[in-house]
Short mmCIF file of C-alpha atoms in Angstrom, two decimals:
data_model
loop_
_atom_site.label_atom_id
_atom_site.label_comp_id
_atom_site.label_asym_id
_atom_site.label_seq_id
_atom_site.Cartn_x
_atom_site.Cartn_y
_atom_site.Cartn_z
CA MET A 1290 -3.08 31.72 32.92
CA VAL A 1291 -4.90 30.28 30.01
CA ALA A 1292 -7.13 27.98 32.09
CA THR A 1293 -7.01 25.69 35.09
CA LEU A 1294 -5.60 22.25 34.35
CA PRO A 1295 -8.91 20.52 34.96
CA ASP A 1296 -10.66 22.84 32.54
CA LEU A 1297 -8.02 22.26 29.90
CA LEU A 1298 -8.39 18.47 30.32
CA ARG A 1299 -12.10 18.83 29.82
CA LEU A 1300 -11.54 19.83 26.29
CA VAL A 1301 -10.56 16.30 25.55
CA VAL A 1302 -14.15 15.32 25.47
CA VAL A 1303 -14.99 17.74 22.60
CA PRO A 1304 -13.70 15.48 19.92
CA VAL A 1305 -15.38 12.48 21.57
CA PHE A 1306 -18.68 14.18 21.34
CA ALA A 1307 -17.89 15.20 17.69
CA TRP A 1308 -17.22 11.48 16.88
CA ALA A 1309 -20.39 10.37 18.67
CA ALA A 1310 -22.43 12.86 16.72
CA ILE A 1311 -20.97 11.70 13.34
CA ARG A 1312 -21.49 8.02 14.28
CA ASP A 1313 -25.04 8.69 15.53
CA VAL A 1314 -25.97 10.30 12.17
CA ARG A 1315 -24.41 7.47 10.30
CA THR A 1316 -25.85 4.49 12.27
CA ARG A 1317 -28.23 5.92 14.94
CA ARG A 1318 -26.29 3.67 17.36
CA LEU A 1319 -23.67 4.57 19.99
CA PRO A 1320 -21.81 1.88 21.95
CA ASN A 1321 -22.64 1.72 25.69
CA ARG A 1322 -18.88 1.46 26.48
CA LEU A 1323 -18.44 5.05 25.38
CA TRP A 1324 -20.02 6.54 28.49
CA PRO A 1325 -18.52 4.99 31.64
CA PRO A 1326 -15.00 6.40 30.90
CA LEU A 1327 -16.50 9.93 30.49
CA TYR A 1328 -18.35 9.53 33.84
CA LEU A 1329 -15.14 8.43 35.62
CA PHE A 1330 -13.10 11.17 33.95
CA GLY A 1331 -15.57 13.86 35.01
CA ALA A 1332 -15.71 12.46 38.60
CA LEU A 1333 -11.95 12.58 38.88
CA LEU A 1334 -11.75 16.09 37.61
CA LEU A 1335 -14.43 17.11 40.18
CA VAL A 1336 -12.50 15.49 42.99
CA TRP A 1337 -9.32 17.23 41.79
CA GLU A 1338 -11.07 20.62 41.95
CA ILE A 1339 -12.56 19.97 45.38
CA VAL A 1340 -9.18 19.01 46.76
CA THR A 1341 -7.70 22.22 45.23
CA ILE A 1342 -10.23 24.57 46.97
CA TRP A 1343 -10.34 22.65 50.27
CA PRO A 1344 -11.29 23.57 52.90
CA LEU A 1345 -14.88 24.43 51.76
CA GLY A 1346 -15.70 27.25 54.15
CA GLY A 1347 -15.83 30.39 52.04
CA PHE A 1348 -18.48 31.83 49.81
CA VAL A 1349 -16.69 30.91 46.52
CA GLU A 1350 -16.23 27.34 47.62
CA MET A 1351 -19.89 26.93 48.69
CA ARG A 1352 -21.09 28.47 45.47
CA PHE A 1353 -18.94 25.97 43.57
CA LEU A 1354 -20.59 23.12 45.45
CA VAL A 1355 -24.08 24.46 44.87
CA ARG A 1356 -23.48 24.65 41.14
CA VAL A 1357 -22.05 21.05 41.17
CA ALA A 1358 -25.09 19.90 43.09
CA ILE A 1359 -27.51 21.44 40.52
CA SER A 1360 -25.63 19.84 37.70
CA LEU A 1361 -25.49 16.41 39.24
CA LEU A 1362 -28.87 16.37 41.10
CA PHE A 1363 -30.95 18.22 38.54
CA VAL A 1364 -29.46 18.16 34.99
CA ALA A 1365 -28.31 14.62 35.14
CA PRO A 1366 -31.56 13.17 36.43
CA LEU A 1367 -33.37 15.34 33.83
CA GLY A 1368 -31.57 13.37 31.13
CA TYR A 1369 -32.90 10.11 32.63
CA ALA A 1370 -36.42 11.54 33.03
CA PHE A 1371 -36.45 12.58 29.33
CA TRP A 1372 -35.51 9.05 28.38
CA TYR A 1373 -38.11 7.55 30.64
CA LEU A 1374 -40.83 9.68 29.16
CA GLY A 1375 -39.68 8.80 25.59
CA ALA A 1376 -38.37 12.21 24.65
CA PHE A 1377 -34.77 10.92 24.47
CA GLY A 1378 -33.07 7.85 23.14
CA GLY A 1379 -30.78 5.94 25.62
CA ALA A 1380 -27.65 7.45 24.13
CA ASP A 1381 -29.01 10.96 24.32
CA ALA A 1382 -29.73 10.56 28.09
CA LYS A 1383 -26.28 9.05 28.78
CA ALA A 1384 -24.61 11.95 26.83
CA MET A 1385 -26.55 14.48 28.89
CA ILE A 1386 -25.55 12.75 32.08
CA ALA A 1387 -21.88 12.77 30.94
CA LEU A 1388 -22.10 16.51 30.27
CA ALA A 1389 -23.60 17.06 33.77
CA VAL A 1390 -20.67 15.26 35.37
CA LEU A 1391 -17.94 16.72 33.11
CA PHE A 1392 -19.09 20.29 32.99
CA PRO A 1393 -20.94 21.19 36.20
CA THR A 1394 -19.54 24.82 36.35
CA PHE A 1395 -18.40 27.36 33.76
CA PRO A 1396 -14.81 26.91 32.66
CA ALA A 1397 -12.74 29.94 31.55
CA TYR A 1398 -10.26 30.03 28.75
CA ASP A 1399 -8.09 33.08 27.99
CA LEU A 1400 -7.32 33.25 24.29
CA ALA A 1401 -5.66 36.23 22.70
CA GLY A 1402 -6.82 38.50 25.45
CA VAL A 1403 -10.42 37.31 25.32
CA THR A 1404 -12.03 35.08 27.97
CA LEU A 1405 -14.23 32.27 26.69
CA PRO A 1406 -17.16 31.65 27.00
CA LEU A 1407 -18.15 35.19 26.26
CA VAL A 1408 -21.59 35.03 27.92
CA ASP A 1409 -21.73 33.67 31.42
CA THR A 1410 -24.87 33.30 33.55
CA GLN A 1411 -25.81 34.23 37.01
CA LEU A 1412 -26.61 30.61 37.90
CA GLY A 1413 -23.25 29.48 36.52
CA VAL A 1414 -24.22 25.85 35.77
CA PHE A 1415 -22.44 25.04 32.49
CA SER A 1416 -24.30 21.79 31.75
CA LEU A 1417 -27.62 23.65 31.90
CA THR A 1418 -26.19 26.27 29.52
CA THR A 1419 -25.21 23.43 27.11
CA LEU A 1420 -28.70 21.98 27.43
CA THR A 1421 -30.46 25.21 26.60
CA ASN A 1422 -28.13 25.84 23.61
CA THR A 1423 -28.83 22.22 22.43
CA VAL A 1424 -32.58 22.75 22.61
CA LEU A 1425 -32.33 26.02 20.65
CA LEU A 1426 -30.24 24.23 18.00
CA GLY A 1427 -32.72 21.40 17.86
CA LEU A 1428 -35.62 23.85 17.31
CA ALA A 1429 -33.73 25.10 14.27
CA TYR A 1430 -33.76 21.73 12.64
CA PRO A 1431 -37.32 21.94 11.17
CA VAL A 1432 -36.33 25.23 9.55
CA GLY A 1433 -33.31 23.55 7.94
CA LEU A 1434 -35.45 20.67 6.73
CA ALA A 1435 -37.90 23.18 5.14
CA VAL A 1436 -35.08 25.00 3.36
CA PHE A 1437 -33.82 21.61 2.10
CA ASN A 1438 -37.17 20.74 0.77
CA LEU A 1439 -37.60 24.21 -0.89
CA VAL A 1440 -34.20 23.82 -2.67
CA ARG A 1441 -35.38 20.52 -4.00
CA GLY A 1442 -38.70 21.91 -5.17
CA GLU A 1443 -40.66 20.01 -2.57
CA ALA A 1444 -42.70 22.82 -1.04
CA SER A 1445 -45.68 21.75 0.90
CA ARG A 1446 -47.39 22.32 4.32
CA LEU A 1447 -45.39 19.28 5.61
CA MET A 1448 -41.98 20.51 4.53
CA PHE A 1449 -41.00 21.42 8.11
CA PHE A 1450 -41.62 17.85 9.31
CA ALA A 1451 -40.82 15.36 6.48
CA ARG A 1452 -39.45 15.06 3.01
CA PRO A 1453 -40.40 12.68 0.14
CA VAL A 1454 -37.99 9.92 -0.67
CA ALA A 1455 -37.90 6.94 -3.00
CA THR A 1456 -39.44 3.93 -1.26
CA ASP A 1457 -36.67 1.68 -2.55
CA SER A 1458 -34.16 3.77 -0.51
CA LEU A 1459 -35.80 3.08 2.91
CA PRO A 1460 -33.57 0.16 3.90
CA ASP A 1461 -30.65 2.61 4.16
CA ARG A 1462 -32.51 5.42 5.81
CA HIS A 1463 -33.36 6.46 9.41
CA GLY A 1464 -36.46 8.04 10.80
CA ARG A 1465 -40.03 7.11 10.48
CA LEU A 1466 -42.79 7.13 7.82
CA PHE A 1467 -44.87 10.32 7.98
CA GLU A 1468 -47.85 8.73 6.44
CA ASP A 1469 -50.19 5.75 6.64
CA PRO A 1470 -52.91 4.56 4.21
CA ASP A 1471 -55.11 7.44 5.31
CA GLY A 1472 -52.59 10.18 4.74
CA PRO A 1473 -49.98 12.12 6.67
CA THR A 1474 -49.43 11.10 10.33
CA ARG A 1475 -46.82 11.79 13.02
CA ASN A 1476 -47.08 8.22 14.28
CA GLY A 1477 -45.92 6.26 11.22
CA LEU A 1478 -43.77 3.20 11.15
CA ASP A 1479 -40.25 3.47 12.49
CA LEU A 1480 -37.82 2.44 9.76
CA ASP A 1481 -35.69 0.54 12.24
CA ALA A 1482 -38.86 -1.51 13.05
CA LEU A 1483 -39.42 -2.01 9.34
CA ARG A 1484 -35.86 -3.41 8.93
CA MET A 1485 -36.36 -5.68 11.94
CA TYR A 1486 -39.59 -7.05 10.36
CA LEU A 1487 -37.89 -7.74 6.96
CA ARG A 1488 -34.90 -9.43 8.61
CA TRP A 1489 -37.18 -11.51 10.77
CA ARG A 1490 -38.94 -12.78 7.58
CA GLY A 1491 -35.72 -13.08 5.59
CA ARG A 1492 -37.25 -10.87 2.99
CA THR A 1493 -36.29 -7.68 1.23
CA LEU A 1494 -38.32 -4.55 0.73
CA ALA A 1495 -38.27 -5.39 -3.02
CA ASP A 1496 -40.02 -8.69 -2.16
CA VAL A 1497 -42.74 -6.89 -0.35
CA ARG A 1498 -43.23 -4.46 -3.19
CA ALA A 1499 -43.21 -7.16 -5.82
CA ASP A 1500 -45.74 -9.52 -4.19
CA PRO A 1501 -47.65 -7.80 -1.41
CA ASP A 1502 -50.81 -9.95 -1.72
CA ASP A 1503 -48.91 -13.14 -1.11
CA LEU A 1504 -46.76 -11.70 1.69
CA ARG A 1505 -49.75 -10.23 3.45
CA ASP A 1506 -50.97 -13.74 4.14
CA PRO A 1507 -49.56 -14.81 7.44
CA ALA A 1508 -49.33 -18.36 6.22
CA SER A 1509 -46.58 -17.25 3.83
CA VAL A 1510 -44.11 -16.83 6.77
CA GLY A 1511 -41.65 -19.73 6.70
CA GLU A 1512 -38.40 -19.85 8.54
CA THR A 1513 -37.77 -16.70 10.60
CA PHE A 1514 -34.47 -15.21 11.51
CA ALA A 1515 -32.88 -12.82 14.10
CA PRO A 1516 -34.33 -9.41 13.55
CA THR A 1517 -31.26 -7.69 14.98
CA ASP A 1518 -31.91 -4.12 16.31
CA GLY A 1519 -32.89 -2.79 13.00
CA GLY A 1520 -29.72 -0.66 12.44
CA THR A 1521 -28.35 -0.01 9.02
CA HIS A 1522 -24.77 -0.89 10.16
CA VAL A 1523 -25.62 -4.54 10.94
CA GLY A 1524 -24.78 -7.19 8.33
CA PRO A 1525 -25.73 -9.21 6.38
CA ARG A 1526 -28.51 -6.93 5.14
CA THR A 1527 -31.25 -9.40 4.30
CA ASP A 1528 -33.65 -6.47 4.07
CA GLY A 1529 -32.07 -5.30 0.83
CA GLY A 1530 -29.95 -2.41 2.23
CA ARG A 1531 -26.19 -2.03 2.29
CA ALA A 1532 -24.56 -2.77 5.60
CA VAL A 1533 -21.86 -0.37 6.84
CA ASP A 1534 -19.97 -3.31 8.31
CA ASP A 1535 -19.81 -6.65 6.47
CA ALA A 1536 -19.47 -8.91 9.49
CA PRO A 1537 -22.58 -10.09 11.26
CA THR A 1538 -22.99 -8.95 14.82
CA ASP A 1539 -26.15 -10.69 15.81
CA GLY A 1540 -25.22 -14.34 15.33
CA GLY A 1541 -26.70 -14.47 11.86
CA ARG A 1542 -25.27 -15.94 8.76
CA ALA A 1543 -21.75 -14.97 7.55
CA VAL A 1544 -21.75 -12.65 4.55
CA ASP A 1545 -20.48 -15.37 2.23
CA ASP A 1546 -23.54 -17.50 3.23
CA ALA A 1547 -26.02 -14.75 2.64
CA PRO A 1548 -28.82 -15.77 0.34
CA THR A 1549 -28.59 -14.54 -3.27
CA ASP A 1550 -32.32 -14.48 -3.91
CA GLY A 1551 -33.41 -11.83 -1.44
CA GLY A 1552 -33.57 -13.70 1.76
CA ARG A 1553 -34.23 -17.49 1.45
CA ALA A 1554 -31.44 -20.02 1.13
CA VAL A 1555 -30.87 -21.15 -2.47
CA ASP A 1556 -32.25 -24.66 -1.82
CA ASP A 1557 -35.51 -23.19 -0.65
CA ALA A 1558 -35.96 -20.78 -3.54
CA PRO A 1559 -39.41 -20.88 -5.10
CA THR A 1560 -39.71 -22.14 -8.63
CA ASP A 1561 -43.32 -21.13 -9.13
CA GLY A 1562 -43.52 -17.55 -8.01
CA GLY A 1563 -43.40 -17.86 -4.24
CA ARG A 1564 -43.80 -21.42 -2.92
CA ALA A 1565 -40.88 -23.65 -2.12
CA VAL A 1566 -40.17 -26.56 -4.45
CA ASP A 1567 -41.58 -29.20 -2.12
CA ASP A 1568 -44.93 -27.27 -1.88
CA ALA A 1569 -45.27 -26.67 -5.60
CA ALA A 1570 -48.25 -28.19 -7.31
CA PRO A 1571 -47.70 -30.66 -10.17
CA ASP A 1572 -49.18 -28.20 -12.65
CA GLY A 1573 -46.74 -25.50 -11.63
CA GLY A 1574 -49.48 -23.40 -10.17
CA HIS A 1575 -51.65 -23.76 -7.12
CA ALA A 1576 -50.88 -26.32 -4.38
CA ALA A 1577 -53.29 -29.30 -4.11
CA ASP A 1578 -54.84 -27.90 -0.94
CA ALA A 1579 -56.84 -24.83 -1.79
CA GLU A 1580 -57.12 -22.01 0.68
CA THR A 1581 -59.67 -22.86 3.34
CA ASP A 1582 -61.99 -20.63 5.24
CA SER A 1583 -59.73 -20.86 8.24
CA ASP A 1584 -56.74 -19.66 6.16
CA ALA A 1585 -58.77 -16.70 5.08
CA ASP A 1586 -59.80 -16.02 8.63
CA ARG A 1587 -56.14 -16.21 9.76
CA GLU A 1588 -55.13 -13.72 7.13
CA SER A 1589 -57.79 -11.22 8.21
CA ASP A 1590 -56.84 -11.82 11.82
CA ASP A 1591 -53.15 -11.08 11.36
CA PRO A 1592 -52.20 -9.50 7.97
CA TRP A 1593 -48.46 -9.52 7.32
CA ALA A 1594 -48.05 -11.73 10.45
CA ALA A 1595 -47.56 -8.48 12.35
CA GLU A 1596 -48.74 -9.74 15.70
CA ARG A 1597 -46.66 -12.91 15.31
CA PHE A 1598 -43.57 -10.90 14.59
CA LEU A 1599 -44.06 -8.77 17.75
CA ASP A 1600 -44.80 -11.83 19.83
CA GLU A 1601 -41.68 -13.80 18.71
CA ILE A 1602 -39.04 -11.19 19.01
CA ASP A 1603 -37.49 -10.98 22.55
CA HIS A 1604 -37.67 -7.17 22.72
CA GLY A 1605 -39.88 -4.41 21.48
CA ALA A 1606 -39.65 -2.81 17.96
CA TYR A 1607 -39.31 0.85 19.01
CA GLY A 1608 -42.80 1.08 20.31
CA THR A 1609 -44.37 -0.23 17.11
CA ASP A 1610 -47.71 -2.02 17.42
CA ALA A 1611 -49.21 -4.48 14.98
CA ALA A 1612 -51.57 -1.93 13.42
CA THR A 1613 -48.81 0.58 12.84
CA LEU A 1614 -46.62 -2.13 11.25
CA ARG A 1615 -49.39 -3.29 8.98
CA GLU A 1616 -50.26 0.25 7.86
CA GLY A 1617 -46.62 0.97 7.21
CA LEU A 1618 -46.17 -2.14 5.12
CA ASP A 1619 -49.26 -1.36 3.09
CA VAL A 1620 -47.79 2.10 2.35
CA VAL A 1621 -44.37 0.95 1.25
CA ALA A 1622 -45.81 -1.93 -0.77
CA ARG A 1623 -48.03 0.50 -2.77
CA GLU A 1624 -46.20 3.83 -3.08
CA ASP A 1625 -43.08 4.59 -5.12
CA ARG A 1626 -42.37 7.68 -2.99
CA VAL A 1627 -43.16 8.16 0.66
CA LEU A 1628 -42.91 10.89 3.22
CA VAL A 1629 -40.18 10.30 5.82
CA SER A 1630 -39.50 12.34 8.93
CA PRO A 1631 -35.71 11.89 9.22
CA GLY A 1632 -35.41 13.14 12.72
CA MET A 1633 -32.15 14.22 14.29
CA PRO A 1634 -30.30 12.40 17.10
CA PHE A 1635 -30.09 14.73 20.12
CA VAL A 1636 -26.43 13.99 20.46
CA VAL A 1637 -25.83 15.99 17.21
CA PRO A 1638 -27.07 19.34 18.43
CA MET A 1639 -25.64 18.45 21.82
CA ALA A 1640 -22.16 18.28 20.30
CA VAL A 1641 -22.58 21.50 18.45
CA GLY A 1642 -24.22 23.10 21.60
CA LEU A 1643 -21.19 22.07 23.62
CA VAL A 1644 -18.83 23.93 21.20
CA ALA A 1645 -21.17 26.93 21.16
CA SER A 1646 -21.20 26.95 24.96
CA LEU A 1647 -17.47 26.77 25.28
CA THR A 1648 -17.03 29.69 22.85
CA TYR A 1649 -20.00 31.95 22.87
CA GLY A 1650 -21.70 30.87 26.12
CA ASP A 1651 -25.39 30.96 26.97
CA ALA A 1652 -27.37 32.07 23.90
CA LEU A 1653 -30.75 32.10 25.81
CA PHE A 1654 -29.23 34.22 28.60
CA ALA A 1655 -27.81 36.62 26.03
CA ALA A 1656 -31.19 36.90 24.29
CA LEU A 1657 -33.07 37.51 27.51
CA GLY A 1658 -30.44 40.10 28.47
CA ALA A 1659 -30.97 41.87 25.18
CA LEU A 1660 -34.64 42.12 25.94
CA GLY A 1661 -33.90 43.42 29.38
CA LEU A 1662 -35.53 40.33 31.09
CA VAL A 1663 -32.35 39.40 33.08
#
């Protein structure tokens, strides 16, 4: 027999995970509706297998239940714990829980006289094998990034962690800045948070770079807009990027109504280099009211209106605080090229790790076996 019917049906989820990985790379967003059907599907297959081996009195049956228990009561909660501690995104945790439900024990597939996976483990919890393979693949990512940088002639001590990119390309990129005004840092501004800020102000990155001194003044913030979730797939892209989808999903303007001047409506467009027409001074320059001491104090208190932005949005900005936002804006306003740590969604190595687990098996167990440790 090639495999049991439940194990054959489990292969249906492989293309689902492949699709999820591709979409996650493209948008860094996965729909919540993806996961409940997988949970239900996995639960039904488990019930099927339990009914098939009933009654559960023998050693084989009890071993099966123990492996299922480890997968459901250890591996699945581990995904939630990683999310809670900030090591995972929400989609990564949900994907890991789905694997724990769908693949609690090792499947077996006979193909041309070879039984896959090739390397089983003594514990026999397949979701745990997939997790360890995923971690090993994830650890290889910095090496791949370094090779990419070397090929492009960007050798440096930071090449394992980040790569230099054109600042103007940031609206269409994912990851986080790997620098602040003082130099390289692992805690730079998240690019999704940058997009959220730009959309909230109705400004483009080009606006920020063209007139940073004016936009650093919190008094320059006029009408504000929905920040969305900062995804590159959300339109219209008032931050200067190119939306994957043209239709707005956040209740914003329709694409045809999108401003043509970088964020403001046409009627509000400045005629004197930054102020609205109604505020323009008769001489075409400064407004009649000069900047007061209180205005200067307000600017020093909240440059870029960073605190106001974080106070007004109804959810967080990926853990960004006001200081990090200000420092990131100072960097992108000044530098033509910046260091970006692109990151890798955990669903991507998870999808590859699932395929590796179904074919080769447990890479860590094989390595430990070769060293004589198991």
